[in-house]
PDB file of C-alpha atoms in Angstrom:
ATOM      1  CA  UNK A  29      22.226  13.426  -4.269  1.00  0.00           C
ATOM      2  CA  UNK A  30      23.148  13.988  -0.973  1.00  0.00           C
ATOM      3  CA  UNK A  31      21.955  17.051   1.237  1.00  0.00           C
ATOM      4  CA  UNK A  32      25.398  17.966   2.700  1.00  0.00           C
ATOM      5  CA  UNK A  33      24.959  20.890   1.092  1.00  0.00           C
ATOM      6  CA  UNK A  34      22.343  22.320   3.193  1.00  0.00           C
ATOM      7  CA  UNK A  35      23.344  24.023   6.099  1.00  0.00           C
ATOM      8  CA  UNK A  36      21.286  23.813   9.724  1.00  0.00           C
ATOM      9  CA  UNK A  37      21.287  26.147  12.412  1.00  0.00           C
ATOM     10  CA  UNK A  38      20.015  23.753  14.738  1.00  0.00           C
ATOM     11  CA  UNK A  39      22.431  20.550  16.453  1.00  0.00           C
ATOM     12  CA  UNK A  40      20.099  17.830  16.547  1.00  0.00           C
ATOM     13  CA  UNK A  41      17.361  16.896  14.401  1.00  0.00           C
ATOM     14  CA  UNK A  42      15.904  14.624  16.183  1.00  0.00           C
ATOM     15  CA  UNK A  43      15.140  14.178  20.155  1.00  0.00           C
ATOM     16  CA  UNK A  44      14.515  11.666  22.452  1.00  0.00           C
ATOM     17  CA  UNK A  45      10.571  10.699  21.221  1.00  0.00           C
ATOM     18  CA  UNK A  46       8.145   7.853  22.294  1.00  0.00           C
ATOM     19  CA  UNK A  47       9.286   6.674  18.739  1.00  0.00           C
ATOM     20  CA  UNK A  48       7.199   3.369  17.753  1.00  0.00           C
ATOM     21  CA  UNK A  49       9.182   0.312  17.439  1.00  0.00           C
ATOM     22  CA  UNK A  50       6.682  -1.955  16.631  1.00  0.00           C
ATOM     23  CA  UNK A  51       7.814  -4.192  13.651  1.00  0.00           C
ATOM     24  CA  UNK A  52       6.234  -3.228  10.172  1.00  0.00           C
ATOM     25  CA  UNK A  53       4.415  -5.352   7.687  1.00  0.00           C
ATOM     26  CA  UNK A  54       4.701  -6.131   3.858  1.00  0.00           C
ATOM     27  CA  UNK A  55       2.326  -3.834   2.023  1.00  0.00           C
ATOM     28  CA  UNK A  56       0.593  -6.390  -0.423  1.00  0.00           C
ATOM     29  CA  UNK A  57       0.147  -5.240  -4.158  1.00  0.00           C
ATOM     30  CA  UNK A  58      -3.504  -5.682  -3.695  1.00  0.00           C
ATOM     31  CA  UNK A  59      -3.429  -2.984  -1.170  1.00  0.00           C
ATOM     32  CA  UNK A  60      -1.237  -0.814  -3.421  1.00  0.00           C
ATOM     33  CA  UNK A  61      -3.221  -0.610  -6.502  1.00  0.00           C
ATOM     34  CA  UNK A  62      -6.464  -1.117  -4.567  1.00  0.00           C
ATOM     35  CA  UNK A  63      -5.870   2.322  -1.895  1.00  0.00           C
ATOM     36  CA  UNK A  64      -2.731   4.256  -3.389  1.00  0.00           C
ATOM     37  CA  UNK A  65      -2.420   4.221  -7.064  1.00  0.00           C
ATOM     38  CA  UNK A  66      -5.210   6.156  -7.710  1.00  0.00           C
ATOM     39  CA  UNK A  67      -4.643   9.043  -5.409  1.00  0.00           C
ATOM     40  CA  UNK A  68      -0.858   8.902  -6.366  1.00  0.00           C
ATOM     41  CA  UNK A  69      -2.275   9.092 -10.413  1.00  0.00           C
ATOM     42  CA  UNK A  70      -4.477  11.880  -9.528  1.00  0.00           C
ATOM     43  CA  UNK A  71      -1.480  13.676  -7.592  1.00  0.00           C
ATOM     44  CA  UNK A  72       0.808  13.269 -10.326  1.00  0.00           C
ATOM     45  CA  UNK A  73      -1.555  14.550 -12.939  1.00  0.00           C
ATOM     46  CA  UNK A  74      -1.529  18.390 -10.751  1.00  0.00           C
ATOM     47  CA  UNK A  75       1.749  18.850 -12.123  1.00  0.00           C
ATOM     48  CA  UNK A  76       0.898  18.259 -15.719  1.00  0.00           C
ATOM     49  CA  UNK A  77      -0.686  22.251 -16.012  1.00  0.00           C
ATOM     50  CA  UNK A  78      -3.494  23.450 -16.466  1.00  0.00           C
ATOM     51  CA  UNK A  79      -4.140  23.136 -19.987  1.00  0.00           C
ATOM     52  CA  UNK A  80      -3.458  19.414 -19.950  1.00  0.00           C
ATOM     53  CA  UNK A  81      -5.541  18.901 -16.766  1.00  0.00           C
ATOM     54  CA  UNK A  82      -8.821  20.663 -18.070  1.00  0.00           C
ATOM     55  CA  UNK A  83      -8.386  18.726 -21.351  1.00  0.00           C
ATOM     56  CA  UNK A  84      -7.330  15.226 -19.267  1.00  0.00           C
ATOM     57  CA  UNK A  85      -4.918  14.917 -21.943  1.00  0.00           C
ATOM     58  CA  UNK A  86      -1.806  13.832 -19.931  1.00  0.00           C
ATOM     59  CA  UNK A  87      -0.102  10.184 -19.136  1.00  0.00           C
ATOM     60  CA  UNK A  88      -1.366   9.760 -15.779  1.00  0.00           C
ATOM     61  CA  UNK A  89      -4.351  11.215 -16.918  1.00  0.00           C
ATOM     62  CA  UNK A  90      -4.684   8.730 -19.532  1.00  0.00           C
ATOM     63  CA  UNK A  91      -3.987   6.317 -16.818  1.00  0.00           C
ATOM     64  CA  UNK A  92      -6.816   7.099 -14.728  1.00  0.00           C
ATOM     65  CA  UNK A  93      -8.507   6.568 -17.712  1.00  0.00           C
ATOM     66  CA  UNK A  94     -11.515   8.943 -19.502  1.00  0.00           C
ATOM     67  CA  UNK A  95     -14.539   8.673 -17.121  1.00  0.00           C
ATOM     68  CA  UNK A  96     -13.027  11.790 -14.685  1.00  0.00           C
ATOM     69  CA  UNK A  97     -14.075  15.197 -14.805  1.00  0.00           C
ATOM     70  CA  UNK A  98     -12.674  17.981 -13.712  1.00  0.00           C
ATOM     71  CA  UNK A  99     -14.992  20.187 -12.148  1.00  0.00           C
ATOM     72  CA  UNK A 100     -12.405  23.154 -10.220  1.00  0.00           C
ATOM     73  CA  UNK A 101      -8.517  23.946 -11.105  1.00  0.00           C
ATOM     74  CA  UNK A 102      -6.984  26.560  -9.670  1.00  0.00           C
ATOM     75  CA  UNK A 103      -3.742  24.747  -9.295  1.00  0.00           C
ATOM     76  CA  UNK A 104      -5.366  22.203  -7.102  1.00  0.00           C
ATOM     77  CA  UNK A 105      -8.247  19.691  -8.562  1.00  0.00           C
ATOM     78  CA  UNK A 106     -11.619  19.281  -7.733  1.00  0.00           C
ATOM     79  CA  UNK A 107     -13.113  15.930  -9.949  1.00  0.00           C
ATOM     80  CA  UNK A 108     -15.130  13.475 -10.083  1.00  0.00           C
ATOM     81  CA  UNK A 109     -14.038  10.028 -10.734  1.00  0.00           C
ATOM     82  CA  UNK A 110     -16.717   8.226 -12.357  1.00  0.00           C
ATOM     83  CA  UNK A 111     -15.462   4.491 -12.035  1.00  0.00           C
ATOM     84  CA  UNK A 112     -15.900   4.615  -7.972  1.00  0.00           C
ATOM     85  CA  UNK A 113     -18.560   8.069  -8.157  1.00  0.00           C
ATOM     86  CA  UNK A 114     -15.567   9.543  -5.781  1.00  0.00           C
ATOM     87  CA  UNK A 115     -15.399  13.429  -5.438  1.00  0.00           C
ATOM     88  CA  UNK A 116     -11.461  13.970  -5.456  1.00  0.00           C
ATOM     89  CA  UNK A 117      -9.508  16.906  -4.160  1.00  0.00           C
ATOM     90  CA  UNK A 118      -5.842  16.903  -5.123  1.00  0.00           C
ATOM     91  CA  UNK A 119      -3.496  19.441  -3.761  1.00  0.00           C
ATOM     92  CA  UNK A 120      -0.332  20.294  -5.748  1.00  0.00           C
ATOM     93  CA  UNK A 121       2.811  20.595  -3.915  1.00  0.00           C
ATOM     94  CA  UNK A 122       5.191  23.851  -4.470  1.00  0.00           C
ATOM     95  CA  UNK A 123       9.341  24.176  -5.205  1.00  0.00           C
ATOM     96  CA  UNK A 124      11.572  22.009  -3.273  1.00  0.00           C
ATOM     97  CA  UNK A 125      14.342  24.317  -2.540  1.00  0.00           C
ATOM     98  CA  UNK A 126      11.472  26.853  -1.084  1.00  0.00           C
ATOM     99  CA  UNK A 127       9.821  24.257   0.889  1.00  0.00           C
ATOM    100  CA  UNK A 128      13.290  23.092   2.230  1.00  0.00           C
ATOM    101  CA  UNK A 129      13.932  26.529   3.697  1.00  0.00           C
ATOM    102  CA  UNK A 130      10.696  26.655   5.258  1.00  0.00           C
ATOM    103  CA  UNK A 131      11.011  23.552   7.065  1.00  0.00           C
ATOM    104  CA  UNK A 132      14.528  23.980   7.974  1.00  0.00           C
ATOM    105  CA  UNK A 133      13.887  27.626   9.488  1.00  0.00           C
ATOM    106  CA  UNK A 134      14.550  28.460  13.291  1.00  0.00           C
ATOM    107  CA  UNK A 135      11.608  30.928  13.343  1.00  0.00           C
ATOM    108  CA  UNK A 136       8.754  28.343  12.208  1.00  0.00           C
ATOM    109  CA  UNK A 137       6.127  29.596  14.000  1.00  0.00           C
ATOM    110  CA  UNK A 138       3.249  27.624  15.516  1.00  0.00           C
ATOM    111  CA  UNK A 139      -0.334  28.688  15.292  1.00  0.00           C
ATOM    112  CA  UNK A 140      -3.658  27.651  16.515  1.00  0.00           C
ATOM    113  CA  UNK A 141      -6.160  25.765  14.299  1.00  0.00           C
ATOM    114  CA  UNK A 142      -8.378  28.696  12.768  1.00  0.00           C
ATOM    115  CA  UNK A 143     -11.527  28.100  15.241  1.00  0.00           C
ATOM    116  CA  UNK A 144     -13.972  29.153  12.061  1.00  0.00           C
ATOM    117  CA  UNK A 145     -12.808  26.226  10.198  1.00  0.00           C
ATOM    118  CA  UNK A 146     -11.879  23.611  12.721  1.00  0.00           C
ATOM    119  CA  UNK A 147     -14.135  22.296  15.832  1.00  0.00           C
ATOM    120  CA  UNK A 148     -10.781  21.680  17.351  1.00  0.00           C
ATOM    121  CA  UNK A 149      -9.756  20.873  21.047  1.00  0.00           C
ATOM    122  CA  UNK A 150      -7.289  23.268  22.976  1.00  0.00           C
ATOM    123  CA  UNK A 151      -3.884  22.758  22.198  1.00  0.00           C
ATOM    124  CA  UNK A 152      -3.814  22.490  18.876  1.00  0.00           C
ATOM    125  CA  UNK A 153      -1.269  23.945  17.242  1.00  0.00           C
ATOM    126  CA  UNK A 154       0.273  23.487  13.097  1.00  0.00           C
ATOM    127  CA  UNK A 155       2.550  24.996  10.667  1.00  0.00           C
ATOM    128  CA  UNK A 156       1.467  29.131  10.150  1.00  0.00           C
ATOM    129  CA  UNK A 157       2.680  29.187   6.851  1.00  0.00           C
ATOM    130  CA  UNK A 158       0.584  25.721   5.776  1.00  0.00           C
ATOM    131  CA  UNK A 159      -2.516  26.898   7.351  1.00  0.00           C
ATOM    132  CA  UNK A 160      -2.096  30.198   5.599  1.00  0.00           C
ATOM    133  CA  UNK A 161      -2.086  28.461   2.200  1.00  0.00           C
ATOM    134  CA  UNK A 162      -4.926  26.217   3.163  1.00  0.00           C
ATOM    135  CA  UNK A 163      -7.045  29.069   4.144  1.00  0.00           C
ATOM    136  CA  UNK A 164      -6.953  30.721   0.795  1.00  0.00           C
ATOM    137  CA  UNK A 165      -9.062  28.126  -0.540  1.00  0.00           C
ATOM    138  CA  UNK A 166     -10.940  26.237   2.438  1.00  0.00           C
ATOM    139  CA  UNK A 167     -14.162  28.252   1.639  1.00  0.00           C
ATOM    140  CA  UNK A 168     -14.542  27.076  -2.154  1.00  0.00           C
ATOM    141  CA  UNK A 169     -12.415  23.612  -1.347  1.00  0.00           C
ATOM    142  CA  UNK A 170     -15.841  22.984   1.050  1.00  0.00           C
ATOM    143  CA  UNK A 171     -18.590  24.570  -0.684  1.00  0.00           C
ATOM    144  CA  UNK A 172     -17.373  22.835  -4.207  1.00  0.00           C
ATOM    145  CA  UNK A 173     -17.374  19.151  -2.666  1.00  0.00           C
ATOM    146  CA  UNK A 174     -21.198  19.757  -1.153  1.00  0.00           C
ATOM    147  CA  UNK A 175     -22.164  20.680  -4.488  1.00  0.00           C
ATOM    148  CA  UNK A 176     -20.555  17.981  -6.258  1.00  0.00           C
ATOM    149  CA  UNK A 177     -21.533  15.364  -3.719  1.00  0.00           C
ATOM    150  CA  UNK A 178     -25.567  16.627  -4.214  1.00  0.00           C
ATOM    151  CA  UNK A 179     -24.803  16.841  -8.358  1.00  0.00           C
ATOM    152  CA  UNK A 180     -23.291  13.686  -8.828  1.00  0.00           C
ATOM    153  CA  UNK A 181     -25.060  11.722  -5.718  1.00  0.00           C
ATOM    154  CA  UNK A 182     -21.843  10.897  -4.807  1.00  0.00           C
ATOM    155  CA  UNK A 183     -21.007   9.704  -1.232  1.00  0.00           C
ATOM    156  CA  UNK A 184     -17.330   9.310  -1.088  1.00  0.00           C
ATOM    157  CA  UNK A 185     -14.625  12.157  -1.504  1.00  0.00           C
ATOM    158  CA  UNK A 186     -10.471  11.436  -1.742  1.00  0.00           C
ATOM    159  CA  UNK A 187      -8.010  13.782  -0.427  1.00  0.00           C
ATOM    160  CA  UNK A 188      -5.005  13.265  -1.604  1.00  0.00           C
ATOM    161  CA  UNK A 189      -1.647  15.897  -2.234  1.00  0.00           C
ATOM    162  CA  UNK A 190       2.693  15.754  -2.830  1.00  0.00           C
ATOM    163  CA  UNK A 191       4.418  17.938  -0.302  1.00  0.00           C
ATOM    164  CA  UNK A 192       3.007  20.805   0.946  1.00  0.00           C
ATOM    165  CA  UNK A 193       0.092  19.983  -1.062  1.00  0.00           C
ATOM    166  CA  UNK A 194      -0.005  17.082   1.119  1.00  0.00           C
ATOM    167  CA  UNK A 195      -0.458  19.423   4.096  1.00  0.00           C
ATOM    168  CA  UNK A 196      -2.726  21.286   2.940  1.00  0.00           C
ATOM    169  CA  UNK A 197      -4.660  18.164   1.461  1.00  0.00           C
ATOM    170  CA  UNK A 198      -4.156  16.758   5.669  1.00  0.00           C
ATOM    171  CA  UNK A 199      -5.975  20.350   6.850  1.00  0.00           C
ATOM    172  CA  UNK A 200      -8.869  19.822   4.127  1.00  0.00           C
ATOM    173  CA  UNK A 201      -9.361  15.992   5.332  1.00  0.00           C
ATOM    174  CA  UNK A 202      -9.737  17.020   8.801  1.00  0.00           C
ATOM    175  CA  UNK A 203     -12.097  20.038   8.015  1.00  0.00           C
ATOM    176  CA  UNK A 204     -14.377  17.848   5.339  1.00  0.00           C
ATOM    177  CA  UNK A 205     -14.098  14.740   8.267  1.00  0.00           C
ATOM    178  CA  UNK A 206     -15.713  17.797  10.867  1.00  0.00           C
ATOM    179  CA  UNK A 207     -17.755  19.368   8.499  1.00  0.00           C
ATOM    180  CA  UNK A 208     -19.622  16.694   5.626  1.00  0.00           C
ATOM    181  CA  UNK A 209     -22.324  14.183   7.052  1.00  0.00           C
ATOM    182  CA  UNK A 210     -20.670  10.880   8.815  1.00  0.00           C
ATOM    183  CA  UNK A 211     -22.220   8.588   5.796  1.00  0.00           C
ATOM    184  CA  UNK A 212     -20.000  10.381   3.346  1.00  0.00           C
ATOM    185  CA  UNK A 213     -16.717   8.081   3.216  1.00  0.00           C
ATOM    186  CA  UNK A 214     -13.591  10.323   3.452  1.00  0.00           C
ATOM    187  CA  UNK A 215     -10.168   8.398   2.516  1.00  0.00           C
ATOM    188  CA  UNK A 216      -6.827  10.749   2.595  1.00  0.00           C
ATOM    189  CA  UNK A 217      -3.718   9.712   0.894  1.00  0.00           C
ATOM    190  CA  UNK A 218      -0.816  12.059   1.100  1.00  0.00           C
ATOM    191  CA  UNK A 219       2.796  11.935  -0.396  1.00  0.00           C
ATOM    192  CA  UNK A 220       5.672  13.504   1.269  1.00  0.00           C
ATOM    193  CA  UNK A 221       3.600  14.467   3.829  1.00  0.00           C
ATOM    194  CA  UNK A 222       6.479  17.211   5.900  1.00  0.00           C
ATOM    195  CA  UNK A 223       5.758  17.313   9.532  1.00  0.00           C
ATOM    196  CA  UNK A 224       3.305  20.079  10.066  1.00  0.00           C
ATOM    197  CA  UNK A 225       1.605  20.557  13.877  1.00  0.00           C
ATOM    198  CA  UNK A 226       2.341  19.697  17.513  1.00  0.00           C
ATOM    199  CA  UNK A 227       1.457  16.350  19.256  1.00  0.00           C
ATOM    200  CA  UNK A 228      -1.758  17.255  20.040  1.00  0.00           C
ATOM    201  CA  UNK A 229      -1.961  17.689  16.020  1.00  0.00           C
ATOM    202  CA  UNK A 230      -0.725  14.260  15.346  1.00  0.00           C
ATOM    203  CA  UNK A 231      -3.073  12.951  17.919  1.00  0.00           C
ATOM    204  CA  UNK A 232      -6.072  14.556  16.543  1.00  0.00           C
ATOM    205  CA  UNK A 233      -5.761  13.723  12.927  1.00  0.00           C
ATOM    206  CA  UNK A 234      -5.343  10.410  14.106  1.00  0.00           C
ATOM    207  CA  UNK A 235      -8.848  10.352  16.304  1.00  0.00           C
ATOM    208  CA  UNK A 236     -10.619  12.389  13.343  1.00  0.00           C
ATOM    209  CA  UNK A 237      -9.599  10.593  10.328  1.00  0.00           C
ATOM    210  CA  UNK A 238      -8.082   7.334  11.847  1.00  0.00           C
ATOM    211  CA  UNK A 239      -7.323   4.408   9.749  1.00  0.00           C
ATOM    212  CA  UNK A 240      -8.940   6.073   6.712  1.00  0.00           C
ATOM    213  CA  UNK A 241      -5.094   8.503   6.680  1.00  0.00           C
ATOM    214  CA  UNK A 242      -2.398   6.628   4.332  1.00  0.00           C
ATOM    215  CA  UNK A 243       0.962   8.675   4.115  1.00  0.00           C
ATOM    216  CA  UNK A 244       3.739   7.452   1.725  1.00  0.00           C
ATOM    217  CA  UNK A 245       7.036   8.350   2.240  1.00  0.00           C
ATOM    218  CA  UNK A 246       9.777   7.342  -0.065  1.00  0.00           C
ATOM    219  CA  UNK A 247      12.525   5.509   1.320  1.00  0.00           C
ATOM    220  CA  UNK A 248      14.976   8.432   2.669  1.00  0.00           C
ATOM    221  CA  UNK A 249      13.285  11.502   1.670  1.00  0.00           C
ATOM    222  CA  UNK A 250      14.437  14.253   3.664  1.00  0.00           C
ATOM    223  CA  UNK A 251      11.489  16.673   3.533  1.00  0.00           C
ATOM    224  CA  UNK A 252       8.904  13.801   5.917  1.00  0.00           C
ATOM    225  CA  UNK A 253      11.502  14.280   8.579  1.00  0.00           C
ATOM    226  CA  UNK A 254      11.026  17.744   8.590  1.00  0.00           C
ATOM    227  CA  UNK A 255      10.606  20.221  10.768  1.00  0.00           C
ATOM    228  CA  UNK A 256      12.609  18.175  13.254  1.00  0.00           C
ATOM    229  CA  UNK A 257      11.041  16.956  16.929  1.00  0.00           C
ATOM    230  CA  UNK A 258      12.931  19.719  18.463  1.00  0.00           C
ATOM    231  CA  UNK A 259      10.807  22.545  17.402  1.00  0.00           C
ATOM    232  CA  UNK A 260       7.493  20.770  18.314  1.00  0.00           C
ATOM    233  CA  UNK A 261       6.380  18.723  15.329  1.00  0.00           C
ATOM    234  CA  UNK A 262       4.796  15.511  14.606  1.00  0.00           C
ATOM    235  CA  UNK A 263       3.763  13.285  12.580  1.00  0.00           C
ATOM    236  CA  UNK A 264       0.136  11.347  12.586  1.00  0.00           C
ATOM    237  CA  UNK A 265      -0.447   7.706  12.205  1.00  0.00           C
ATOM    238  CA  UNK A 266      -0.795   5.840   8.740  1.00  0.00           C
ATOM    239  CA  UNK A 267       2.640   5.557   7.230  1.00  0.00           C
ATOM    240  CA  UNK A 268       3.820   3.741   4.048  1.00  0.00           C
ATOM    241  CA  UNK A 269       6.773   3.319   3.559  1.00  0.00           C
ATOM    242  CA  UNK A 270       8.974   2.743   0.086  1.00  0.00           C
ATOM    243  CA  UNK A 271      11.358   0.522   1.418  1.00  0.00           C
ATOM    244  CA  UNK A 272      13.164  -0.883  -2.041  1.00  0.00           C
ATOM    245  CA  UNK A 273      12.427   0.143  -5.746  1.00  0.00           C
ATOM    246  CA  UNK A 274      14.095  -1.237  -9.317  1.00  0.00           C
ATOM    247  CA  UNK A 275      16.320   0.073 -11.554  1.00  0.00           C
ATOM    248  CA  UNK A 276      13.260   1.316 -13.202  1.00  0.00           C
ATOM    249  CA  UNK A 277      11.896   3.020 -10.268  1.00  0.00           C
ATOM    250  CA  UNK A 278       8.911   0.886  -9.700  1.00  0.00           C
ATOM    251  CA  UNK A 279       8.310  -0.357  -5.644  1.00  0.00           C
ATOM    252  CA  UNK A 280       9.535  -3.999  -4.733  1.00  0.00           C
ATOM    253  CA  UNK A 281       9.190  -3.553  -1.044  1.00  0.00           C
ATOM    254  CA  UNK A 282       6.428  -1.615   0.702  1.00  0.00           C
ATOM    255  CA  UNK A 283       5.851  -1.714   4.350  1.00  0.00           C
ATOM    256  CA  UNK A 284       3.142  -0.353   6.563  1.00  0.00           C
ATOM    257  CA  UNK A 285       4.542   1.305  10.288  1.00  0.00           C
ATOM    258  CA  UNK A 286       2.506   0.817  13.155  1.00  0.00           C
ATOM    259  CA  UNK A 287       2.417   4.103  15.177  1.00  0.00           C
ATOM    260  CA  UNK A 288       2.883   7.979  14.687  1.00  0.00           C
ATOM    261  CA  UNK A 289       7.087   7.680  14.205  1.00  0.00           C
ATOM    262  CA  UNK A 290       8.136   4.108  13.679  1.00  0.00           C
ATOM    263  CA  UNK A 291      11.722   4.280  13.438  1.00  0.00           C
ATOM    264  CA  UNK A 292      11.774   1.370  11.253  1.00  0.00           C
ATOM    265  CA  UNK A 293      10.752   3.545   8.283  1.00  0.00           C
ATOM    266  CA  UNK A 294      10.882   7.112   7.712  1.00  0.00           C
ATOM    267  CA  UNK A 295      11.401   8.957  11.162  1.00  0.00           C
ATOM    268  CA  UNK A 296      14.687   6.703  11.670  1.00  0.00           C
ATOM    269  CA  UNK A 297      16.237   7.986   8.698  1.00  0.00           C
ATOM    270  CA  UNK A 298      19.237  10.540   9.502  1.00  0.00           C
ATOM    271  CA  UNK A 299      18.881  13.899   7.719  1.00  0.00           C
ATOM    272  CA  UNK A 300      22.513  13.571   7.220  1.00  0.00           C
ATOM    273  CA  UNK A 301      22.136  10.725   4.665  1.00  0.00           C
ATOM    274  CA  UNK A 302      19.103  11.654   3.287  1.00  0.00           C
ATOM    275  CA  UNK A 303      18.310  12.210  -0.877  1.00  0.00           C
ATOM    276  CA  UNK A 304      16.085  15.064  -2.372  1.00  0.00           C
ATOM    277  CA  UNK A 305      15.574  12.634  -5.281  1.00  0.00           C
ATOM    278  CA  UNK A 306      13.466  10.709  -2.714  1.00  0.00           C
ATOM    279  CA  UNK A 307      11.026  13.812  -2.445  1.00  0.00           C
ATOM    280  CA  UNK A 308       9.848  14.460  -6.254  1.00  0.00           C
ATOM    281  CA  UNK A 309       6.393  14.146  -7.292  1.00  0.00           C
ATOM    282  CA  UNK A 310       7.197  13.527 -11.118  1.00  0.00           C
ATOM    283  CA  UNK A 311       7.469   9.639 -10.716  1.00  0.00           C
ATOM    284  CA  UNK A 312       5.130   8.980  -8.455  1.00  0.00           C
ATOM    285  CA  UNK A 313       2.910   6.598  -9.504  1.00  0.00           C
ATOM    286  CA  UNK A 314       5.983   4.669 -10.962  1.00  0.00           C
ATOM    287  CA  UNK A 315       7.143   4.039  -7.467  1.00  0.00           C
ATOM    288  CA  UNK A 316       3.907   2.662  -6.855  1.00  0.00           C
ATOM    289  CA  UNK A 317       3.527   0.406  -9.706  1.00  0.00           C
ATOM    290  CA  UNK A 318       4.767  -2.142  -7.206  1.00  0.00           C
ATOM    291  CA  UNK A 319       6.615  -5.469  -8.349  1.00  0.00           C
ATOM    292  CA  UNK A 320       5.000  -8.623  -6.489  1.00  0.00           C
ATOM    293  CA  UNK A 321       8.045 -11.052  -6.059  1.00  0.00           C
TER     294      UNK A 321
END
């Protein structure tokens, strides 16, 4: 499924960048299952509904197995995962075809980081319509992790999110990094993470949450290499990239990419050859079920 059929007002989609071209490295299964199946589980369990979620009666509920809780949903989940005491925030991600249009839109407008949330430095600037969203439910996001780190003497939260749930889930890191204690252990993995802020964004989720940020992208999903370079947007460190999968969907080649935009994985990808198929959140964790050769 080719996206020929979308239509772009702009020429280029992608401009002359300090693009990294430092050479990637095999992802290791250990890593996989150890860091990214859980968050990618707990991600792929959002779109099961509410009624499934509340009763954890779903499959990749089942395969996170029956020690979670859910403590919040209100389309996004706040739980806590018993078998590592981990608070978890999961952020679902919204229609494809909607998102597309956003990202693809002349008039995306930058904003500053909202200085009652963030303690951020000047010249700042993200995605209005993500930081909208996110500030619907920053307040309770916040105030429901502090409780359930106190109630369950918990001190480790995962933020983790498909899409634009993976934005938002990338604004909620960097507010729980600024705003819980420094012992708490904060790990962020996001999937389909679009571009969302300026270089000065990239650079400061990558001095506020460093090497604790894991992105997956899925080999040429068109919606990471959105918006394009030319309208000011960036992405962070921390990729992972789905090089190869089976004919059953499951990842035989994973690769880590040094840098903000290695153009050995994602950000060298051409728009032009790019498939949507690459971008759903429905198989998820199969694509990270990954097949040591």
């Amino acid at each position: 499924m080719l996206l020929t059929h979308l239509t772009f007002s702009f020429p280029l989609l992608h401009l002359p960048h300090a693009l990294s071209s430092d050479p990637t490295t095999e992802v290791t299964p250990d890593f996989v299952s150890s860091t990214l199946l859980r968050p990618a589980l707990f991600t792929r369990a959002i779109y099961c509904g509410e009624s499934n979620v509340t009763k954890w009666d779903c499959e990749p509920c089942r395969a996170l197995g029956p020690d979670v809780q859910v403590i919040k949903w209100g389309g996004d989940i706040v739980a806590h995962d018993n078998s590592t005491n981990t608070i978890v925030v999961a952020h679902r991600g919204t229609n494809t075809k909607n998102l597309l249009s956003i990202l693809t839109d002349l008039e995306i407008k930058h904003v500053d980081l909202d200085k009652s949330i963030f303690k951020h430095p000047s010249g700042v600037t993200v995605h209005a319509g993500f930081q909208d969203t996110f500030k619907h439910t920053s307040s309770i996001i916040l105030a429901e992790v502090k409780k359930a780190l106190i109630e369950y003497q918990s001190h480790s939260v995962l933020i983790t999110g498909h899409s634009q749930g993976a934005a938002i889930a990338t604004l909620g890191a960097v507010m729980l990094h600024e705003q819980l204690d420094s012992s708490i252990k904060k790990s962020v993995v996001v999937f389909g993470l679009p571009r969302m802020g300026n270089e000065h964004w990239a650079n400061y989720v990558d001095s506020t949450i460093g090497s604790d940020f894991h992105r997956v992208t899925d080999r040429k999903d068109p919606v990471v290499d959105l918006p394009p370079h030319l309208l000011n947007f960036f992405h962070p460190s921390g990729e992972i990239h789905i090089e190869a999968v089976d004919e059953n969907g499951q990842a035989t080649k994973v690769a880590a990419c040094p840098g903000q935009e290695n153009k050995h994985c994602s950000a060298g990808n051409s728009i032009f050859h790019d498939e949507l198929i690459n971008h759903r959140g429905s198989r998820i964790q199969e694509l990270l079920v990954f097949v040591h050769k």
